[in-house]
Amino acid sequence: MKNHEGSAAQARIAPKFINGMDVSFLDEIEQGGGTFSDQGAQEDCMVIMKNNGVNSIRLRIWNEPAGGYCNLERTLLMARRIKDLGLHFLLDFHYSDKWADPGQQSKPAAWAELGYNELKAAVYQYTREVLEALQAQGTLPDMVQVGNEITPGMLWDDGKVDGDEYNNDAQWERFSGLVKSGINACKDVDAAINVMVHIDRGGDNASSIAFYDRFEQLGVRFDTIGLSFYPWWHGTLEDLKHNLNDLAERYGKEVIVVETAYPWTLDKTAGHTFVMEKEELLHEGYPATPEGQTKYLRDFITIVKETAGGLGAGFYWWEPSWIPCKQEWSVGHENNWSNLTMFDFEGRKLPSLKF
């Protein structure tokens, strides 16, 4: 155990700049027969990523997902692979049995009937149990998200702050109390864990300020600001640049764009369905081609690196490996992300992956 603790503490030294990938689907992809290659040579996807400059991996964790992936058991297996490769590790707690995002922040079924104080205790206990299980095998995360895209709150309706009925001081107190419980659990396991609070408003400065001002007023103590930025939802790269600079100067915290992506094709002749499918939603100057995707990433990285005060700490590409290797997925819907990956439909590396 002493050796494990020492290696974990050493691993929590973050890269100077995070070139990160969220590979939460990778476990299921591999089980479904998906394979990956770099210049014709088939290889473990995370090995390909590391060989091409990736230095951090992000995983989501759900409490009791119906599909059996992204739970604690599978997270332990994936975390061992991440650390065996010497990579930095970010764990993203959704505090749900399924997707948690601005449109849905549903409680885990096991917590559905808990009162507010019981819910706070459950957040603390669950967070601590997960982290201690990872710590016990020497794979403690270097960074932890307490919630995923929690702009409208989390664990609805107790922690909901979205809409006229819920956007009030009492609800913000309840919401922040839930987040504080998760943060306290992280720090009680290991004070060196970097705790991120993640919202989805990468290009929306006014909304970002409104959220983080509230958390500052409510005494939510965390380390890193996390933003999602998808140009078709969140604005232009110029909007992102303005927001990153303002948040860094305003709060003096490191900022990570913890989710981004851009299409390498809009061609649906193979029968795939895409969440980003309209040419008019493309960012000006960046066509939906492998070259356009690469240009987007290069310019995006430059903006993050040039954030005021050197506080742009990195980024994560969301689901670079979610290739369409099967029809049915554990999440209950089809893969609509396969044109936003860094591998083509057959799992061959695209040029954007080479940093």
XYZ file of N, CA and C in Angstrom, residues 17 47 107 139 155 173 177 204 215 223 236 256 273 285 304 313 316 327 351 355:
60
model
N 0.660 21.265 -19.707
C -0.548 21.554 -20.475
C -1.211 20.224 -20.794
N -2.790 3.526 -26.181
C -1.383 3.527 -26.576
C -1.185 4.432 -27.786
N -31.419 12.137 -10.233
C -30.788 11.406 -9.135
C -30.621 9.937 -9.492
N -4.583 3.781 -8.109
C -4.991 4.510 -9.318
C -5.876 5.705 -8.965
N -28.610 16.761 -9.207
C -29.489 15.972 -8.338
C -30.851 16.658 -8.188
N -28.315 27.644 -2.232
C -27.723 27.135 -0.990
C -27.742 25.609 -0.967
N -24.501 23.162 -1.304
C -24.258 22.214 -0.228
C -23.955 20.821 -0.740
N -20.090 31.648 -23.465
C -21.095 32.531 -22.863
C -20.520 33.133 -21.589
N -21.028 30.749 -6.808
C -20.250 29.777 -6.046
C -19.220 30.475 -5.155
N -10.675 24.003 -7.157
C -9.373 24.350 -7.713
C -9.414 24.847 -9.153
N -18.436 31.182 -30.955
C -17.250 31.152 -31.802
C -15.985 30.979 -30.959
N -9.836 24.838 -17.706
C -9.695 23.750 -18.670
C -10.970 23.660 -19.489
N -25.926 8.404 -38.234
C -26.669 9.560 -37.747
C -25.719 10.455 -36.962
N -14.485 29.139 -41.453
C -13.059 28.906 -41.632
C -12.612 27.488 -41.357
N -6.472 28.395 -25.903
C -6.414 27.929 -24.508
C -5.045 28.225 -23.907
N -5.091 25.693 -18.692
C -4.340 24.513 -18.264
C -4.494 23.325 -19.198
N -9.884 18.648 -23.050
C -10.223 17.247 -23.329
C -11.157 17.217 -24.536
N -24.486 -1.483 -33.424
C -25.747 -0.764 -33.549
C -26.333 -0.376 -32.191
N -5.674 12.787 -38.830
C -4.502 13.644 -38.606
C -4.623 14.551 -37.394
N -0.381 15.590 -32.091
C -0.096 16.908 -31.516
C 1.341 17.319 -31.818
